[in-house]
CSV table of C-alpha atoms in Angstrom, one decimal:
chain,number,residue,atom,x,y,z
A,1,UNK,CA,0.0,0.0,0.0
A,2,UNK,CA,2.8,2.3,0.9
A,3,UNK,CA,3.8,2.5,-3.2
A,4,UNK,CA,-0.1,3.8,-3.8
A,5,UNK,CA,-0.9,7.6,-4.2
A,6,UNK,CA,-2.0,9.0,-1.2
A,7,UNK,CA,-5.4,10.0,-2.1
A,8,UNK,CA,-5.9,6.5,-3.7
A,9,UNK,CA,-5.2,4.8,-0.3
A,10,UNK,CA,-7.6,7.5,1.6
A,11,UNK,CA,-10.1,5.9,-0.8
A,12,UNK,CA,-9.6,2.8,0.1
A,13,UNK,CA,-9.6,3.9,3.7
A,14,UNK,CA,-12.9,5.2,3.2
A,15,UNK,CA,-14.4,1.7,3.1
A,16,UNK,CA,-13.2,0.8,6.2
A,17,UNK,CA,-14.2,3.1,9.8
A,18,UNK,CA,-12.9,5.9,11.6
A,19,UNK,CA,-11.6,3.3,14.0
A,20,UNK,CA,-9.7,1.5,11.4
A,21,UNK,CA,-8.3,4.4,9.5
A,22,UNK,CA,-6.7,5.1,13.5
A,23,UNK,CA,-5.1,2.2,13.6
A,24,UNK,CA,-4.0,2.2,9.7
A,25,UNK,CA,-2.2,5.7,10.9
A,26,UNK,CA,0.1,3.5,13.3
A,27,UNK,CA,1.4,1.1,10.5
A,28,UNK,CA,3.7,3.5,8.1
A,29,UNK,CA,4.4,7.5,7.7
A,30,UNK,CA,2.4,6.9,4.3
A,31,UNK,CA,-0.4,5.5,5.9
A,32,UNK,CA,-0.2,7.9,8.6
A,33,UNK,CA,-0.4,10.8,5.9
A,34,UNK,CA,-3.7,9.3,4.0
A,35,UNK,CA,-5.8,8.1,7.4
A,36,UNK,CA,-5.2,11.4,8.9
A,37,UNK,CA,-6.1,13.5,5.5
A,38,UNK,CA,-9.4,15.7,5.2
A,39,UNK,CA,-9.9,13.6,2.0
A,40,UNK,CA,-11.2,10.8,3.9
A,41,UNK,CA,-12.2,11.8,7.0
A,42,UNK,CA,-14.4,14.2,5.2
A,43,UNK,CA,-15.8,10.3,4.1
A,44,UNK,CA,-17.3,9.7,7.5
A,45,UNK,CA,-19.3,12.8,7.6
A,46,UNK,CA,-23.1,12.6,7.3
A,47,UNK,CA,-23.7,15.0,4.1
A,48,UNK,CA,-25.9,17.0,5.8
A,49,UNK,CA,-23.4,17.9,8.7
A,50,UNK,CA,-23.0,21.9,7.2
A,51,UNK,CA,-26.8,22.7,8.1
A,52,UNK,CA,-25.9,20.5,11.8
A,53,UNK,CA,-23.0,22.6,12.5
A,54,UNK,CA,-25.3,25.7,11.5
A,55,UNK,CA,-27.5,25.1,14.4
A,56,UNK,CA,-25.2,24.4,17.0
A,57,UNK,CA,-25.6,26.9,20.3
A,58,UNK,CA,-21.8,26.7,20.5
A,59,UNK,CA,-20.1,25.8,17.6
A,60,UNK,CA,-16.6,27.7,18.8
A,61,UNK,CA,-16.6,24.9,21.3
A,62,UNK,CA,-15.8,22.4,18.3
A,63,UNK,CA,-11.9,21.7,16.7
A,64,UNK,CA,-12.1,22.6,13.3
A,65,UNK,CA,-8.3,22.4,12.3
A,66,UNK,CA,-9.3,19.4,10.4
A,67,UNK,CA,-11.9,17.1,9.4
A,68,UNK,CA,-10.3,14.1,11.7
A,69,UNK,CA,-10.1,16.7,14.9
A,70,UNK,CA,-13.8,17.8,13.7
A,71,UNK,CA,-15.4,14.5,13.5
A,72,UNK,CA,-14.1,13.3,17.8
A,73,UNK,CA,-15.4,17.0,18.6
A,74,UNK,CA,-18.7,15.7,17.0
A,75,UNK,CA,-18.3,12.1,19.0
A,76,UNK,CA,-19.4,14.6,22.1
A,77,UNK,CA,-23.1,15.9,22.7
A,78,UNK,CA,-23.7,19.3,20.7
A,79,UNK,CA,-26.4,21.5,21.6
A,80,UNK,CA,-28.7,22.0,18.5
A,81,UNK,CA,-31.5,24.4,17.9
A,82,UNK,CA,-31.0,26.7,21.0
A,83,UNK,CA,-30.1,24.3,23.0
A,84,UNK,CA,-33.3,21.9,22.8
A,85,UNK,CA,-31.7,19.5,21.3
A,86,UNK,CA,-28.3,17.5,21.3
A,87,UNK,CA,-26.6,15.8,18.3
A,88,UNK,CA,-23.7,12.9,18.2
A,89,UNK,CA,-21.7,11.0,16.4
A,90,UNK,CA,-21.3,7.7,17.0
A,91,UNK,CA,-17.6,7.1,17.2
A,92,UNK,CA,-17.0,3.9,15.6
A,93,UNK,CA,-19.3,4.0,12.3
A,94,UNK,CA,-20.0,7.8,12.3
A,95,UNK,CA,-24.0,7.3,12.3
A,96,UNK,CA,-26.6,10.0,14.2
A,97,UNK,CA,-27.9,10.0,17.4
A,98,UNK,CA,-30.0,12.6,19.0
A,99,UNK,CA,-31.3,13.8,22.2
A,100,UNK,CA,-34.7,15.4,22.3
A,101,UNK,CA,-35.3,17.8,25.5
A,102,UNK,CA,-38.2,17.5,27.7
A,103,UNK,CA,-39.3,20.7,26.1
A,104,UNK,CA,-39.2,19.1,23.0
A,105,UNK,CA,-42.0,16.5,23.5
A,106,UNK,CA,-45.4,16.4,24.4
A,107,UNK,CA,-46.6,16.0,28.2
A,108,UNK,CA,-49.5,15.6,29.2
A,109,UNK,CA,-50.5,18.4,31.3
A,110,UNK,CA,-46.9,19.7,31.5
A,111,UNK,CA,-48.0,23.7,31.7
A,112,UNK,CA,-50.1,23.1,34.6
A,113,UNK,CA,-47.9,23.6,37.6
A,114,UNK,CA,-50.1,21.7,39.5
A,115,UNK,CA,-48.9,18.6,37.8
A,116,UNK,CA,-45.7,19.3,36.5
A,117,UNK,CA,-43.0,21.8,37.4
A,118,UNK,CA,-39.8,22.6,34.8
A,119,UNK,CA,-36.7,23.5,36.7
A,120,UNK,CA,-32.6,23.8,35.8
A,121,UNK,CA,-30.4,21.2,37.4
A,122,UNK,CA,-26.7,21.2,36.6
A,123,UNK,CA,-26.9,17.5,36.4
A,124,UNK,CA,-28.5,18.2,32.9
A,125,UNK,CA,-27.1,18.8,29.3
A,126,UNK,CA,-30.4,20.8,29.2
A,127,UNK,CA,-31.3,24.8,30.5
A,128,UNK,CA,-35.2,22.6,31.5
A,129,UNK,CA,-36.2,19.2,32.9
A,130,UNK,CA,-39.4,18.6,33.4
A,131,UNK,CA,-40.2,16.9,37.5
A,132,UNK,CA,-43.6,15.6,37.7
A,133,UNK,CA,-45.2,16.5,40.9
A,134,UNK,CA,-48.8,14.5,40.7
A,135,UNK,CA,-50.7,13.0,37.7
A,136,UNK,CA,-53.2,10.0,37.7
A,137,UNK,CA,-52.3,9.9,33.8
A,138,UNK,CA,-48.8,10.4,32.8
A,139,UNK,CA,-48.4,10.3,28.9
A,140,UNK,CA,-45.0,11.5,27.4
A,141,UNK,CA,-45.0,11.2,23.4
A,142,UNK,CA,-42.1,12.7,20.8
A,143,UNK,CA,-41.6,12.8,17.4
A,144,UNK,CA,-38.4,12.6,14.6
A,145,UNK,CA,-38.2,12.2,11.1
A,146,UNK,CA,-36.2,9.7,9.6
A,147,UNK,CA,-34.7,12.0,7.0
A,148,UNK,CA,-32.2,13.8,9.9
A,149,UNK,CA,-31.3,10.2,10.9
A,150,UNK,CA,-28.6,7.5,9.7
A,151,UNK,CA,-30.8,6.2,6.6
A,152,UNK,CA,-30.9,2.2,6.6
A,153,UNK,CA,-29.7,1.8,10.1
A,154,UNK,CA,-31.9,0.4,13.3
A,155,UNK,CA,-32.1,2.6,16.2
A,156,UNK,CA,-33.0,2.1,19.5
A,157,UNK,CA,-34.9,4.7,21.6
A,158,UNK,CA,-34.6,5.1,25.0
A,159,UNK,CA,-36.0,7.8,28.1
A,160,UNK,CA,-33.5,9.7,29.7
A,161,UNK,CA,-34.9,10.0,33.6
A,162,UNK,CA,-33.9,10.2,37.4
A,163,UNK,CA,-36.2,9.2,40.3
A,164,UNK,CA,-37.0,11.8,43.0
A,165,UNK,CA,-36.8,10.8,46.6
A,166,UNK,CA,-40.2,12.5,46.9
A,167,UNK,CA,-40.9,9.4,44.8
A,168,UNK,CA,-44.7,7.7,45.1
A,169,UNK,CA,-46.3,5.3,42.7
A,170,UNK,CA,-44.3,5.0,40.0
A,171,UNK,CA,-43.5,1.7,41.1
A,172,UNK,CA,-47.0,0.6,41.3
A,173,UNK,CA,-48.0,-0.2,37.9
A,174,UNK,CA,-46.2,-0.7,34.3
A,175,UNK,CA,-46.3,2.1,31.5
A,176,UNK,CA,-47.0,0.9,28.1
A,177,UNK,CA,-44.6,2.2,25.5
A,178,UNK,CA,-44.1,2.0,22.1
A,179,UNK,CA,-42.7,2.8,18.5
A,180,UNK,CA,-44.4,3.6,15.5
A,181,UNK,CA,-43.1,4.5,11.5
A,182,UNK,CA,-44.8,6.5,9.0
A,183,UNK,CA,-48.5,5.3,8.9
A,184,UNK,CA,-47.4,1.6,9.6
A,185,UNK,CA,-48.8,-0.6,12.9
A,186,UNK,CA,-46.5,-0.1,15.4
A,187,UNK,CA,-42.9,-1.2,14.9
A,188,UNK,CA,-42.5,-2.3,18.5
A,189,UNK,CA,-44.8,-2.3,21.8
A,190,UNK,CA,-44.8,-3.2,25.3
A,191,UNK,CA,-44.4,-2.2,29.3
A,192,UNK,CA,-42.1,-1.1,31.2
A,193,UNK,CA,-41.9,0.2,35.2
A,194,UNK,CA,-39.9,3.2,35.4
A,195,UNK,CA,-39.2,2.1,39.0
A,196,UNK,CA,-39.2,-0.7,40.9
A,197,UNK,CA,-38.6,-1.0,45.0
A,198,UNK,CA,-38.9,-4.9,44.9
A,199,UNK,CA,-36.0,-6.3,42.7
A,200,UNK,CA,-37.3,-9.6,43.4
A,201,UNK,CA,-40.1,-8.6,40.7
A,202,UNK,CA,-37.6,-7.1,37.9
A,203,UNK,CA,-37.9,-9.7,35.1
A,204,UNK,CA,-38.8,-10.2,31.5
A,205,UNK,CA,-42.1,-11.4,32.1
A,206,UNK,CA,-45.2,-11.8,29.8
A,207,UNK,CA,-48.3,-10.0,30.5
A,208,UNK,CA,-51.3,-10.9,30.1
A,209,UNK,CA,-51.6,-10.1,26.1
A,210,UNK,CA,-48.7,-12.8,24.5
A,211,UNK,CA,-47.8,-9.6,22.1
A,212,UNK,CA,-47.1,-7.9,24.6
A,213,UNK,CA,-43.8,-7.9,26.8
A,214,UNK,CA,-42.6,-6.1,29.9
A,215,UNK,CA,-39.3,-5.1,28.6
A,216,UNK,CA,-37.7,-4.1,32.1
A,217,UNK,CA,-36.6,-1.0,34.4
A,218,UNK,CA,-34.8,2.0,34.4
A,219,UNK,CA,-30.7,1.0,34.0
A,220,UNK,CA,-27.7,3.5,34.7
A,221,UNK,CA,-26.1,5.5,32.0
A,222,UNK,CA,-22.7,6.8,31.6
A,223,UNK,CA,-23.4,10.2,32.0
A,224,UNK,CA,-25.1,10.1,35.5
A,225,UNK,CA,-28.7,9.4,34.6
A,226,UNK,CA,-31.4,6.8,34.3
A,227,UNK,CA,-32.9,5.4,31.2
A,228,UNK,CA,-35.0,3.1,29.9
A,229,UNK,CA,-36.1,1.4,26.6
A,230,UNK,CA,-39.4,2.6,24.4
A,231,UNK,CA,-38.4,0.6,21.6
A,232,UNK,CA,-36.2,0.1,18.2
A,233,UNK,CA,-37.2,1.1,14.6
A,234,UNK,CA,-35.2,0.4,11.5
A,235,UNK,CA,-34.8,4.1,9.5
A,236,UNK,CA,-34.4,2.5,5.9
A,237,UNK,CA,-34.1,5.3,3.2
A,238,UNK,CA,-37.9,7.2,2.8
A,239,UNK,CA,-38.9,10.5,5.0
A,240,UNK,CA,-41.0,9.4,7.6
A,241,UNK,CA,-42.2,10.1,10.7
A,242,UNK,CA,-41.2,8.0,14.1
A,243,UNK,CA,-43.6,8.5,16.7
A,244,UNK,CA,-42.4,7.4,20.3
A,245,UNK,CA,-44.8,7.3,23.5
A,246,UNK,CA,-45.1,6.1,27.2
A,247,UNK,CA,-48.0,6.2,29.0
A,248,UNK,CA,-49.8,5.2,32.2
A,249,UNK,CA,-53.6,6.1,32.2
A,250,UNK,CA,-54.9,4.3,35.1
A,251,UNK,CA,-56.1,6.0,38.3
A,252,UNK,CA,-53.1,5.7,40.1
A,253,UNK,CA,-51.7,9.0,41.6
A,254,UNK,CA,-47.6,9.1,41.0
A,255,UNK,CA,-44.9,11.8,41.3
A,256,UNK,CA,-41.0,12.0,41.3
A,257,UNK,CA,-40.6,11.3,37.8
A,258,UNK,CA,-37.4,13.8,36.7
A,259,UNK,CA,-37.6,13.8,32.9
A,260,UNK,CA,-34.2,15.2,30.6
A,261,UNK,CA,-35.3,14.0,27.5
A,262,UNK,CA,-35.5,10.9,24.7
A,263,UNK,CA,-32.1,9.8,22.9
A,264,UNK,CA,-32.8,8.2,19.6
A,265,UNK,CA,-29.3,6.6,18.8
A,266,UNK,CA,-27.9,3.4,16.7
A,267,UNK,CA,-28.2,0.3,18.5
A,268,UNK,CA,-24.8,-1.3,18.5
A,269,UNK,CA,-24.2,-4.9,17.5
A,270,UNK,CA,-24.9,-7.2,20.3
């Protein structure tokens, strides 16, 4: 490879992944030259990255000295559209992944302070999270489109949330929570508890309905919080709309719920 031009090897460096073109940089000072060059770096970019970068509340906060130094900034939350939302790369394949703010979806009830109360925490990426204070029927719905998303790739989304220690039924009974694409039936369905004092009663168990499955509890993230899984949807290559909810419409009163947001990212190979 080392007798190749250096913009034919970035070519064929441009089939592999940004974690591959790192460790083709450690083999020879040629290969160091073409995986660190803006011609394929430039590769791993989504092609609609220019209108990202235009929308970012910070954009002096990203290394721009070249594309390689650009795309690891981009490998860390950026705060999009005034800071309501936050955009990622996904280090090792360079696909999308997105954070919707709690004031980006739609909660039930969520401008009656009665119910709900918005508040800054430092513990969030967010200026807002949303605390619920009492509601007999929680329901917490968002939306994306597929076109601002990896096309052809399956995505998981998941609830980014903290429990209170003014905490009260949440624990009592399962939300239902689901995924749905364009005008299909929904892509995926079932319950989860976003809390559970009993660990004795955490399992994958079947409810009553065979089609429906209760997928589990709230699990610990990297960056401090709680989350839990809605559901997964595949993004293929049209425009549509993916429509995520979790509700709990019974009569059971429940409070303590701390909502930051839902992340929409790639689901990584198991």
């Amino acid at each position: 490879m080392d007798s190749l031009p250096e913009d034919c090897v970035s070519k064929i460096l441009s089939h592999t992944s940004p974690p591959d073109a790192c460790r083709f940089s450690m083999v020879s000072c040629v290969m160091r030259s073409a995986a660190d060059s803006d011609l394929l770096w430039r590769t791993f970019f989504p092609s609609d990255y220019p209108h990202i970068l235009s929308r970012a509340l910070s954009p002096h906060t990203l290394d721009s000295s070249s594309y390689k130094h650009l795309f690891f900034s981009l490998c860390h939350p950026l705060l999009i559209d005034d800071g309501n939302m936050s955009f990622k790369l996904d280090k090792s394949s360079g696909k999308k992944s997105y954070i919707l703010s709690a004031r980006q979806l739609s909660i039930t009830w969520s401008t009656d302070p009665l119910y709900w109360s918005w508040r800054s925490t430092p513990e969030s990426r967010f200026k807002e999270v949303a605390e619920l204070r009492m509601v007999s029927w929680l329901e917490i719905r968002g939306k994306i489109w597929t076109r601002i998303l990896t096309p052809n790739t399956w995505y998981e989304v998941h609830l980014i949330m903290k429990i209170s220690h003014r905490e009260y039924g949440l624990d009592c009974v399962a939300c239902e929570v689901c995924v749905a694409v364009g005008n299909k039936v929904a892509v995926q369905s079932g319950r989860v508890y976003l809390c559970r004092k009993d660990e004795k009663k955490v399992t994958k168990e079947r409810v009553l309905n065979m089609e429906e499955e209760v997928i589990g509890v709230a699990a610990k993230r990297e960056d401090g919080w709680m989350e839990i899984k809605v559901g997964e949807f595949f993004s293929g290559h049209q425009d549509e709309e993916v429509r995520m909810s979790l509700m709990e419409v019974g009569y059971q009163l429940k409070g303590g719920l701390i909502l930051e947001g839902i992340e929409v990212r790639p689901k990584q190979p198991s």
